[in-house]
mmCIF file of C-alpha atoms in Angstrom:
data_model
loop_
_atom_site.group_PDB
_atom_site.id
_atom_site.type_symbol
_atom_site.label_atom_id
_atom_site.label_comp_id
_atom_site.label_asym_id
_atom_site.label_seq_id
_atom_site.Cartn_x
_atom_site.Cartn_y
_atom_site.Cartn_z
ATOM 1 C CA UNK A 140 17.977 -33.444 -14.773
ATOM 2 C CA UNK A 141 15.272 -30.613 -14.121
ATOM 3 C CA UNK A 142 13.050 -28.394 -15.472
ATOM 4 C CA UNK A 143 12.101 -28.901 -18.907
ATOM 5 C CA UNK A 144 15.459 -30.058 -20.882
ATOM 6 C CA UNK A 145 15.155 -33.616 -20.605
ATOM 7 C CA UNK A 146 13.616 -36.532 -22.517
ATOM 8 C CA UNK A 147 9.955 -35.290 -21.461
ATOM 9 C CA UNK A 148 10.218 -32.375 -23.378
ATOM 10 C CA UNK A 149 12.677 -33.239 -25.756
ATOM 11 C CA UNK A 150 10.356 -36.649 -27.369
ATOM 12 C CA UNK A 151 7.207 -34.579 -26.847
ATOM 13 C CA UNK A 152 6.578 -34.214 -30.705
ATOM 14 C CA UNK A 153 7.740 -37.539 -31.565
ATOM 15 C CA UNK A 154 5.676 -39.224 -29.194
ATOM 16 C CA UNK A 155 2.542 -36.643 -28.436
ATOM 17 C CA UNK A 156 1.864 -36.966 -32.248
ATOM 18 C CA UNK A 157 1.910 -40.656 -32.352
ATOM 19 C CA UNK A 158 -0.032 -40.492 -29.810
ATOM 20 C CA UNK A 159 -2.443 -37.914 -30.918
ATOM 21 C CA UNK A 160 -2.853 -39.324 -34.589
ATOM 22 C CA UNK A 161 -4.257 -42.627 -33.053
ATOM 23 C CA UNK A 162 -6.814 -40.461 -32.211
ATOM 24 C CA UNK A 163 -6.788 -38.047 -35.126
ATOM 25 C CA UNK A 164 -7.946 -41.181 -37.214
ATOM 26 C CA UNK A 165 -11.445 -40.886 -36.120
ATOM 27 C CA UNK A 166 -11.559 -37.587 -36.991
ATOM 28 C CA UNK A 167 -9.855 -37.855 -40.237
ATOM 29 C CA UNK A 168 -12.463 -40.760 -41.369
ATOM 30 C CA UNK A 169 -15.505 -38.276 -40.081
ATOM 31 C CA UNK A 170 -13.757 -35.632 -42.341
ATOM 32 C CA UNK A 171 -13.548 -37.949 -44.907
ATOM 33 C CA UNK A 172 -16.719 -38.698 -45.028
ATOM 34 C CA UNK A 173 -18.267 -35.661 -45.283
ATOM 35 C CA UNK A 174 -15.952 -34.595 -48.258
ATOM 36 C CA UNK A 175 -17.169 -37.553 -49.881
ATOM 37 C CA UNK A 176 -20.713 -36.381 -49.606
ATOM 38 C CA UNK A 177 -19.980 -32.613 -50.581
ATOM 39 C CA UNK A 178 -18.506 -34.235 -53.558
ATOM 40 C CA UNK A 179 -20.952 -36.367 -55.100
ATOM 41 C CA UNK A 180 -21.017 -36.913 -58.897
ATOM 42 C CA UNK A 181 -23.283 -35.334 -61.234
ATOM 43 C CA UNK A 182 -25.564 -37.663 -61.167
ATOM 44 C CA UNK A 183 -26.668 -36.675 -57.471
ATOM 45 C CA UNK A 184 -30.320 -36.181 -57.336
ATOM 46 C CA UNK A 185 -30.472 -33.060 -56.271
ATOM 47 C CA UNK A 186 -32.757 -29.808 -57.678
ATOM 48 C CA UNK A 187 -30.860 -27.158 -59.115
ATOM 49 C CA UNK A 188 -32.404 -23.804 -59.237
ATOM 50 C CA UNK A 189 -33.156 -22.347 -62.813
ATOM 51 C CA UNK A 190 -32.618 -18.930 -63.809
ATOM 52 C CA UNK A 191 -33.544 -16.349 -61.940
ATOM 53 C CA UNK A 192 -35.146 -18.684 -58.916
ATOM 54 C CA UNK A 193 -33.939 -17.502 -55.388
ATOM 55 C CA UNK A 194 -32.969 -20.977 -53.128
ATOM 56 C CA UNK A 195 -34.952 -21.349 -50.283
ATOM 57 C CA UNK A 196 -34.325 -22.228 -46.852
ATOM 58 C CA UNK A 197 -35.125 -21.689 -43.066
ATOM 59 C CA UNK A 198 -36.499 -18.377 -41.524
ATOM 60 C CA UNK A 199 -34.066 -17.142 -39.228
ATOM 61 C CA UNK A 200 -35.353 -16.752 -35.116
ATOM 62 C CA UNK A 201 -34.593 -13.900 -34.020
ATOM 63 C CA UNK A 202 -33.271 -14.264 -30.157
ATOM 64 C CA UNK A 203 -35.437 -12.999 -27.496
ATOM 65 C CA UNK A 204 -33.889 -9.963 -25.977
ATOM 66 C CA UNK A 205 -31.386 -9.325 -28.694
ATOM 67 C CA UNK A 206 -31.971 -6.637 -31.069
ATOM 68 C CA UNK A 207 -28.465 -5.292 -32.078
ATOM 69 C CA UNK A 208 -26.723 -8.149 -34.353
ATOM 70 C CA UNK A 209 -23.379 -8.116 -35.683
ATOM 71 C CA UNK A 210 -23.309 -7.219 -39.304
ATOM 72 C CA UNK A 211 -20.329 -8.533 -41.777
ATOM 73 C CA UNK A 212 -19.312 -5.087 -42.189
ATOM 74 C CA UNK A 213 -19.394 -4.543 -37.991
ATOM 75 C CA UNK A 214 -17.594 -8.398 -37.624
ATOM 76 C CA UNK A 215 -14.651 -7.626 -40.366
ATOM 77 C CA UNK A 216 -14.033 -4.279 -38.457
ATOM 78 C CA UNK A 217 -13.612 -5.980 -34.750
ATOM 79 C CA UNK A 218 -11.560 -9.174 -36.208
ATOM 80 C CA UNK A 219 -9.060 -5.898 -37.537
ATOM 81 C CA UNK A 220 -9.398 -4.317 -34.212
ATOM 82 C CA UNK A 221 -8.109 -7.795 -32.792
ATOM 83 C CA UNK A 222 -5.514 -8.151 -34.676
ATOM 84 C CA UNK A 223 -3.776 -4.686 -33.954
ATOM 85 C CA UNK A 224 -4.265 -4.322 -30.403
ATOM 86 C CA UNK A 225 -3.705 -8.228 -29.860
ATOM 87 C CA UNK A 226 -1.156 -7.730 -26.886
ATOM 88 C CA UNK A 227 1.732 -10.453 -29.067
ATOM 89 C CA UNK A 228 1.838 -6.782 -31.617
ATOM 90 C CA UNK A 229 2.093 -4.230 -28.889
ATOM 91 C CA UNK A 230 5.637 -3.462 -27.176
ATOM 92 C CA UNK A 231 5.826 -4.473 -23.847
ATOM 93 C CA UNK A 232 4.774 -1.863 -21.186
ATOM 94 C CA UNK A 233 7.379 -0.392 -19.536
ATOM 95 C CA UNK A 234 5.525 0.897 -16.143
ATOM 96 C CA UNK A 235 6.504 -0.812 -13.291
ATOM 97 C CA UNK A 236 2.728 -2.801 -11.608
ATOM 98 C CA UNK A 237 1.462 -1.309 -8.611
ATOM 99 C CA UNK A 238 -0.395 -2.721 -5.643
ATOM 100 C CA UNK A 239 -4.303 -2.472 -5.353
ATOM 101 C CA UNK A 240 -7.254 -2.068 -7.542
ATOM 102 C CA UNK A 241 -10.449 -3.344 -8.245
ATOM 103 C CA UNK A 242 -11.027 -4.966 -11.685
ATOM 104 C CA UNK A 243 -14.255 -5.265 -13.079
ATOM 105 C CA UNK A 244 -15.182 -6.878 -16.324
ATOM 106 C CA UNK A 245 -18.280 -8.276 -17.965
ATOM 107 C CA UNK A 246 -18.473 -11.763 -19.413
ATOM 108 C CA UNK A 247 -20.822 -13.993 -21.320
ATOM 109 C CA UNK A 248 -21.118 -17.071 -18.411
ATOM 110 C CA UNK A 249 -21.047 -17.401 -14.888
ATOM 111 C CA UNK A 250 -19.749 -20.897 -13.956
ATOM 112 C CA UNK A 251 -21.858 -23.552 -13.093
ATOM 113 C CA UNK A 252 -19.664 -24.351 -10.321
ATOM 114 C CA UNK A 253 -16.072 -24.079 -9.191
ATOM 115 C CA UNK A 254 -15.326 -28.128 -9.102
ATOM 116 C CA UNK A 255 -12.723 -29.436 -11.216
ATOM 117 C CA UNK A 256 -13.658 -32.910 -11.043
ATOM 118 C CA UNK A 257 -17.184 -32.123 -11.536
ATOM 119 C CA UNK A 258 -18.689 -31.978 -15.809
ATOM 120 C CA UNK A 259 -18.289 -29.442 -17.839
ATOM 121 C CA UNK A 260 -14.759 -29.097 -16.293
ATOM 122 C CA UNK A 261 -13.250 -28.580 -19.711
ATOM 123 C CA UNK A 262 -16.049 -25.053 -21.047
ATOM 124 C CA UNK A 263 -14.839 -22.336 -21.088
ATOM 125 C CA UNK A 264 -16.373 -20.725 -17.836
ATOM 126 C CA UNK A 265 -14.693 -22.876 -15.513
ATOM 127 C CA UNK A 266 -11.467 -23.247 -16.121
ATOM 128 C CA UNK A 267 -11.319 -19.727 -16.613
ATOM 129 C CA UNK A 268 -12.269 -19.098 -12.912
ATOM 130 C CA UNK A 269 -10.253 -22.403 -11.580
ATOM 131 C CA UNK A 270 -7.233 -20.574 -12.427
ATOM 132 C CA UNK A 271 -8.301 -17.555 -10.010
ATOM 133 C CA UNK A 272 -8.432 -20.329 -6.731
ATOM 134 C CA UNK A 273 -6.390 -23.304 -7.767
ATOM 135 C CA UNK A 274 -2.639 -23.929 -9.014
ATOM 136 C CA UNK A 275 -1.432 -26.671 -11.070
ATOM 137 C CA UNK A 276 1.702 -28.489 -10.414
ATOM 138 C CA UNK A 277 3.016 -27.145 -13.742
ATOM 139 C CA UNK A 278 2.071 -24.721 -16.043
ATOM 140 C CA UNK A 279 2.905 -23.136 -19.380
ATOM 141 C CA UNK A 280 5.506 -20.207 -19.518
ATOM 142 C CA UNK A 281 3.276 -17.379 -20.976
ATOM 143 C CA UNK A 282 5.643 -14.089 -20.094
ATOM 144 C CA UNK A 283 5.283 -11.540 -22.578
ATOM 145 C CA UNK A 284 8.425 -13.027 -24.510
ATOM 146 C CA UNK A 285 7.621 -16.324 -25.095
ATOM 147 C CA UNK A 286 6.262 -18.253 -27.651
ATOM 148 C CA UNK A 287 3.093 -19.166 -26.712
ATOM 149 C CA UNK A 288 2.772 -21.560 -30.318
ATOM 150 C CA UNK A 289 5.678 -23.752 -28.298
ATOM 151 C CA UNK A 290 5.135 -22.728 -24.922
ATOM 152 C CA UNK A 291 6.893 -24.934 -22.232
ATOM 153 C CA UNK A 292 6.191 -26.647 -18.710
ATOM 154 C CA UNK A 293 7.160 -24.704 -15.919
ATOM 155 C CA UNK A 294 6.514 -25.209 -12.008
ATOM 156 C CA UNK A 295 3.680 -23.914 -10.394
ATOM 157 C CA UNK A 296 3.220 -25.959 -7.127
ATOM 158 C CA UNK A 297 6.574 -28.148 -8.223
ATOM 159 C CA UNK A 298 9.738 -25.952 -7.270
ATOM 160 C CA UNK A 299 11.329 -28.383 -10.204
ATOM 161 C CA UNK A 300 11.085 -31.858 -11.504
ATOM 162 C CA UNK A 301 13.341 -34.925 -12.558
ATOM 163 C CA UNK A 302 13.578 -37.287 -15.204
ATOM 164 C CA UNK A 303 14.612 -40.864 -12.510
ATOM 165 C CA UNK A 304 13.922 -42.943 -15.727
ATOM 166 C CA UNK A 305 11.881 -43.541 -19.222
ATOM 167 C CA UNK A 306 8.766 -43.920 -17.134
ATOM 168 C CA UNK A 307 9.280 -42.327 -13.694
ATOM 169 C CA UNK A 308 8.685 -38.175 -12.831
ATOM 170 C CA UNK A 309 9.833 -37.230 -9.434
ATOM 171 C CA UNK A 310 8.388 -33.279 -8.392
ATOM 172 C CA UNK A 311 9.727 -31.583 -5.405
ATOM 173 C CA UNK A 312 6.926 -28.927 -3.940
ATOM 174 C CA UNK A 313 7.561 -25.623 -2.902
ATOM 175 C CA UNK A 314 8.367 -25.480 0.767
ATOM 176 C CA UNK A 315 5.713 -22.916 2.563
ATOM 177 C CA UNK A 316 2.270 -22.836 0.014
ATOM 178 C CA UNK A 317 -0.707 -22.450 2.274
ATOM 179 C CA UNK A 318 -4.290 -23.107 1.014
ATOM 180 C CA UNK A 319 -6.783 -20.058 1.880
ATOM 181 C CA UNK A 320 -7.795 -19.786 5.204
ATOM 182 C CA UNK A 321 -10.912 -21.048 4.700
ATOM 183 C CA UNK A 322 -12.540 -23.812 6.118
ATOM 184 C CA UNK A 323 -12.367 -26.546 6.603
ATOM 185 C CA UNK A 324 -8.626 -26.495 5.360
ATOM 186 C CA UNK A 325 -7.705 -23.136 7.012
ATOM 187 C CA UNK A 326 -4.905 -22.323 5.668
ATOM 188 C CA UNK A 327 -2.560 -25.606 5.914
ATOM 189 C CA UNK A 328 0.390 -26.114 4.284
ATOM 190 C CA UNK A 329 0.234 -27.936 0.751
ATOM 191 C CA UNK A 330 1.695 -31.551 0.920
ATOM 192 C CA UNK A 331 2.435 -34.014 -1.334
ATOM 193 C CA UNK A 332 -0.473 -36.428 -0.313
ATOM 194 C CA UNK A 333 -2.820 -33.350 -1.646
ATOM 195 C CA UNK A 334 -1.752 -34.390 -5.433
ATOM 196 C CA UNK A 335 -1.617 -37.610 -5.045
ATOM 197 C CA UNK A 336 -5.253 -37.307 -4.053
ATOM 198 C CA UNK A 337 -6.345 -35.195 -6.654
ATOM 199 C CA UNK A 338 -4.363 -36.724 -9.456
ATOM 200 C CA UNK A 339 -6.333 -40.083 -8.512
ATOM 201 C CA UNK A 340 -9.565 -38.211 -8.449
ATOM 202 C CA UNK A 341 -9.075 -37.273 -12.175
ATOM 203 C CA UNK A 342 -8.933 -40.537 -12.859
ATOM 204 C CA UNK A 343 -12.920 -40.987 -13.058
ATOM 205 C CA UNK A 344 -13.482 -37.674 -14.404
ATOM 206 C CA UNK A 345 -13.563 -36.696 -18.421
ATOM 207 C CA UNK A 346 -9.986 -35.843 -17.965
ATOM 208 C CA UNK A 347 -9.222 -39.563 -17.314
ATOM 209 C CA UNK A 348 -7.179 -39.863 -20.558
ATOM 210 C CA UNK A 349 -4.748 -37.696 -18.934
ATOM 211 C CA UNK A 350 -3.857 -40.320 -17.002
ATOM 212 C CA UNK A 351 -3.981 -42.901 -18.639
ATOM 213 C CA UNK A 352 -0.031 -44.185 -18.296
ATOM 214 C CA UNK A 353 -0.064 -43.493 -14.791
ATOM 215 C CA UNK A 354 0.712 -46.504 -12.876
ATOM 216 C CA UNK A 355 0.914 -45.357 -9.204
ATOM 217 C CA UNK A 356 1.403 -42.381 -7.156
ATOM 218 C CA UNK A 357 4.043 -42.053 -4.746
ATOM 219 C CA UNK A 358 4.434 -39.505 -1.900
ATOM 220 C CA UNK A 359 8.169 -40.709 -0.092
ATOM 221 C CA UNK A 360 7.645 -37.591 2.231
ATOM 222 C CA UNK A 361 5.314 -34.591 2.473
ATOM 223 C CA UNK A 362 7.556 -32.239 -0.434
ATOM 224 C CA UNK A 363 7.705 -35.379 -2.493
ATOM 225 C CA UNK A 364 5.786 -36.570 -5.529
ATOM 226 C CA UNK A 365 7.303 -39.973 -7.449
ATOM 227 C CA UNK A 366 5.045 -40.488 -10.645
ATOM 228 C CA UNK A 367 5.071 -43.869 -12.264
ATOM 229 C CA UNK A 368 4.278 -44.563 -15.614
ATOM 230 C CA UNK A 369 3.463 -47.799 -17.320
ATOM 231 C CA UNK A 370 5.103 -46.863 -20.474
ATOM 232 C CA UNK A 371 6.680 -43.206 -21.677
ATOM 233 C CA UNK A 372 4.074 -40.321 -21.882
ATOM 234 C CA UNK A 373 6.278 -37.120 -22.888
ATOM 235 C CA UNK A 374 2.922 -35.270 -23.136
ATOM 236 C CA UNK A 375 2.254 -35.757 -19.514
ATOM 237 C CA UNK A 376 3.768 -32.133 -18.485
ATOM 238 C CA UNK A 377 1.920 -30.434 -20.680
ATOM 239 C CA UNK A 378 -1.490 -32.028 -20.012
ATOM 240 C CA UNK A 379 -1.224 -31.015 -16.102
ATOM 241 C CA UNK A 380 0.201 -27.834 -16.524
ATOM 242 C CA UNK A 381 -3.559 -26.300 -17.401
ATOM 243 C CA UNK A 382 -6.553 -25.631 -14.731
ATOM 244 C CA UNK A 383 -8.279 -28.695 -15.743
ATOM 245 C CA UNK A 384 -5.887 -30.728 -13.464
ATOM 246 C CA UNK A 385 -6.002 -28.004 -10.385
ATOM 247 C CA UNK A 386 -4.494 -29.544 -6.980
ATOM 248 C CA UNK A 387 -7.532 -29.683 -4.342
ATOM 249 C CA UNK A 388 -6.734 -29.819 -0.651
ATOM 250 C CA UNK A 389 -8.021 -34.029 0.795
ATOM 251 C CA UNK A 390 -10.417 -32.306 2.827
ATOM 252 C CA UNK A 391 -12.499 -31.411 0.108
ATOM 253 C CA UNK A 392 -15.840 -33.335 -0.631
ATOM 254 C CA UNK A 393 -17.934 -32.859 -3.471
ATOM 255 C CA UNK A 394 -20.423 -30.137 -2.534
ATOM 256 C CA UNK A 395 -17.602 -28.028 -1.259
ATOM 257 C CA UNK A 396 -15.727 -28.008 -4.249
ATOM 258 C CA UNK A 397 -18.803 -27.221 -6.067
ATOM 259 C CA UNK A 398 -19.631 -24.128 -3.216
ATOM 260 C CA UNK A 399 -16.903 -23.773 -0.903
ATOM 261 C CA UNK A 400 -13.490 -23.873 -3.437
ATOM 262 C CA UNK A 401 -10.428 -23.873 -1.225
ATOM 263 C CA UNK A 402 -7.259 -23.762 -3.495
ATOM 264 C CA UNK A 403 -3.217 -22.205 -2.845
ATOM 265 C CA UNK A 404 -3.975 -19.703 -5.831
ATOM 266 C CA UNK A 405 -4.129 -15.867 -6.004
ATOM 267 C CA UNK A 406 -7.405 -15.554 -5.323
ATOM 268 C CA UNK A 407 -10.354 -16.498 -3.195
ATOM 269 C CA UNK A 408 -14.186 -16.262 -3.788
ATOM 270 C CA UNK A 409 -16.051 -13.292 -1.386
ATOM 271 C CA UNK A 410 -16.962 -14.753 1.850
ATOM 272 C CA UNK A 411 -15.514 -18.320 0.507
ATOM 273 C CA UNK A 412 -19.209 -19.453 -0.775
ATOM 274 C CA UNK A 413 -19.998 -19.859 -3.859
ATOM 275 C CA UNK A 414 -23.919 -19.406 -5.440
ATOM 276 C CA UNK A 415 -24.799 -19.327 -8.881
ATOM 277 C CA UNK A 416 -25.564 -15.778 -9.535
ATOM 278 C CA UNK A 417 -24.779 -13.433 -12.348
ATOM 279 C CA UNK A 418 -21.647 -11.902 -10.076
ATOM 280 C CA UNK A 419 -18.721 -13.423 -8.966
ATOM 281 C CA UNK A 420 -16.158 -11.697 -6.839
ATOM 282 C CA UNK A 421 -12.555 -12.651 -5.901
ATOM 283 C CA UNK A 422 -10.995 -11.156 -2.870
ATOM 284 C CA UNK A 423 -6.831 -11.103 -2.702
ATOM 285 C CA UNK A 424 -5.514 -14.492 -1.404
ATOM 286 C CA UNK A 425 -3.406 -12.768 1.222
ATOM 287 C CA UNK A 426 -1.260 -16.092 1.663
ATOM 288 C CA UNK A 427 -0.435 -16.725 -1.992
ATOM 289 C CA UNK A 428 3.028 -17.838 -2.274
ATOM 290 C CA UNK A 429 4.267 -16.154 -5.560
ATOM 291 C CA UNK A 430 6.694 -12.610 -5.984
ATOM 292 C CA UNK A 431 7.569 -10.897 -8.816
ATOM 293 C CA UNK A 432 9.945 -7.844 -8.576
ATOM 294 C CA UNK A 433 9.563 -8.264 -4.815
ATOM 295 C CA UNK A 434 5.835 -7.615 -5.240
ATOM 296 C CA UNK A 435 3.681 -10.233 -3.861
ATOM 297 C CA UNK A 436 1.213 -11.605 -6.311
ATOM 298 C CA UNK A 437 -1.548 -10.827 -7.198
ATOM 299 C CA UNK A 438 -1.787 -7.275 -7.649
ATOM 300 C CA UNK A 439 -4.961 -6.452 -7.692
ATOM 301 C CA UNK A 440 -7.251 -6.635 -4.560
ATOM 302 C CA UNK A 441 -10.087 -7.433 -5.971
ATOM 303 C CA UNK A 442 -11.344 -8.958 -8.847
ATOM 304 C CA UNK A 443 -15.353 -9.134 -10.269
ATOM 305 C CA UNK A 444 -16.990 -10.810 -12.719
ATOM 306 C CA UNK A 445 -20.417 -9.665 -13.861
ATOM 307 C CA UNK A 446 -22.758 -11.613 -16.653
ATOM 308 C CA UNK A 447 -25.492 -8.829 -17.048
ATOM 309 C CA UNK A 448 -28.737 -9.896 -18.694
ATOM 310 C CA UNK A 449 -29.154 -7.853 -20.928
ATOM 311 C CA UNK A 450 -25.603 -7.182 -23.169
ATOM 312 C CA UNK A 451 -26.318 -3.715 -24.182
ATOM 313 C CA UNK A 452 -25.348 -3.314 -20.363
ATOM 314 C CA UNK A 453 -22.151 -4.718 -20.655
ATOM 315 C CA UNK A 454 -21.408 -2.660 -23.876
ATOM 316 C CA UNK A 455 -22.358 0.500 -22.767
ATOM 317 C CA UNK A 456 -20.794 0.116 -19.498
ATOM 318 C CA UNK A 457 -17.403 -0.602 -21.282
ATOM 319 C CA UNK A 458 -17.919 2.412 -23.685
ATOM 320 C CA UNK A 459 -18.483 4.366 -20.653
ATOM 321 C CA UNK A 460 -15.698 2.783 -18.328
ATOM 322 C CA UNK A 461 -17.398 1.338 -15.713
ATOM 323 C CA UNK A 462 -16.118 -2.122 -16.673
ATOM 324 C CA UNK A 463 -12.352 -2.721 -17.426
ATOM 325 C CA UNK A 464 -13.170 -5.194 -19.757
ATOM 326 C CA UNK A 465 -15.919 -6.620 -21.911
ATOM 327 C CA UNK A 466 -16.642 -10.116 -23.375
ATOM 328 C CA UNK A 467 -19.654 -8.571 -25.266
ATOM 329 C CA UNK A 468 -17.580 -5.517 -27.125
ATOM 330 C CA UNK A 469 -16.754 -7.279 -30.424
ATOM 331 C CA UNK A 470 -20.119 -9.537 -30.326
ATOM 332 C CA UNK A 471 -21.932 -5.814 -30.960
ATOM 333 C CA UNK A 472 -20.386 -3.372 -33.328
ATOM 334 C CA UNK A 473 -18.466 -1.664 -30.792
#
């Protein structure tokens, strides 16, 4: 068997939540525990304020810079503008995608650095821009049909997978993925020794856990990945099919997958350095393996990413369209 209709998928609830209420103990007792306290009897010693006496409490700071806060009023407004024009309640576009285009939007953090092994892996700044360089092996089907609630493993890097046993995954590459021709990889093809070195990587990183059951790593030829497993892990697809487990070429040390990312993804950062600034800019990866329609991906030729210091920047640059897209816009009244 392939794909995703096999015991991997098919035991994923029975044994991902066994799995994940081992560890949802912890966090039930910590719950617990503050119920307990919120729920103290009456004999509590604690003041209660008479009639007509107005609870004190801490002076709010205001934040240096910021002058234009949300209001409830302005924050009830935005979370309805959310909900109407989130893209799962608008009908699907029918205009075909065209080639070209520069895409500019403002957001509230620059990464740190582009590294996925490196900490802070799992914020929300870089995995966001991991996914513009790097592929998975996997990743979730997220077509404007699907059901993102229950979304699904499908290959990325892996043309398709199979099920050898209870505790063995065999993945079969795509035949032809380059990395960006930039050195010191230079465009070479992607091999199977490539995951097996980044998979290993992970394994002293925050991500370990994700790889936990993995007993060794297998690479029977260069197209070939043989996964073995000390005991089941059904959750395994869906734990590598996000940017936190992006395949890294072996040539890659440390500082240049902190400054020099070199991935087989749609993208690739301006002049292949990276400094932390408050722009980034992605060029088109014109290598990257993936069509749709008989368009090659991706269709935009260049991407940028802007964190302006002050936000009433960003928000009146969206209001005026000079950025596409705004990570500030609902954080001000807009």
């Amino acid at each position: 068997m392939n794909g995703t209709s096999n015991y991997w998928t098919s035991k994923l609830e029975r044994v991902g939540r066994r799995r994940f209420l081992a560890g949802a103990g912890t966090v039930a007792l910590g719950a617990a525990s503050v119920a307990l306290v919120g729920c103290g009897d009456d004999d509590d010693d604690m003041d209660t304020p008479t009639s007509g006496e107005t609870p004190s409490g801490p002076t709010p700071t205001a934040v240096e810079g910021i002058t234009d806060y949300p209001t409830y009023t302005s924050v009830v407004k935005a979370a309805e503008y959310i909900q109407k024009y989130n893209w799962r309640n608008l009908p699907e576009p029918k205009l075909p995608p065209r080639r070209g285009g520069d895409y500019q939007q403002t957001v509230g953090l620059i990464p740190p650095h582009f590294d996925p092994i490196g900490p802070l892996v799992n914020s929300y700044a870089i995995p966001t821009n991991l996914r513009q360089i790097y592929n998975q092996l996997t990743r979730l089907e997220m077509e404007w049909d699907d059901n993102l609630d229950q979304a699904n493993p499908e290959g990325e890097l892996a043309e398709n997978w199979e099920q050898v046993d209870d505790t063995t995954l065999v993945f079969n590459l795509r035949e032809g993925v380059k990395f960006q021709d930039i050195d010191p990889v230079s465009a070479r093809l992607l091999t199977s020794e490539d995951v097996k070195y980044t998979y290993e990587a992970y394994r002293d990183t925050p991500i370990s856990g994700y790889f936990e059951a993995v007993d060794r790593i297998e690479t029977p030829d260069d197209q070939t990945v043989r996964i073995v497993f000390s005991e089941p892990a059904a959750y395994f697809l869906n734990l590598i099919s996000g940017p936190s487990t992006s395949i890294l070429p072996v040539e890659l040390d440390e500082q240049g997958r902190r400054e020099n990312p070199v991935g087989t993804g749609p993208f690739q950062l301006k002049g292949g350095v990276f400094k932390p600034e408050q722009e980034v800019t992605y060029l088109r990866n014109p290598d990257y393996w993936e069509v749709r329609d008989g368009i090659q991906l991706p269709y935009l030729d260049k991407s940028t990413m802007l964190q302006p210091a002050d936000p009433t920047v960003a928000l009146e640059g969206f209001r005026d369209g000079q950025f596409d897209s705004s990570a500030y816009a609902f954080n001000f009244g807009l």
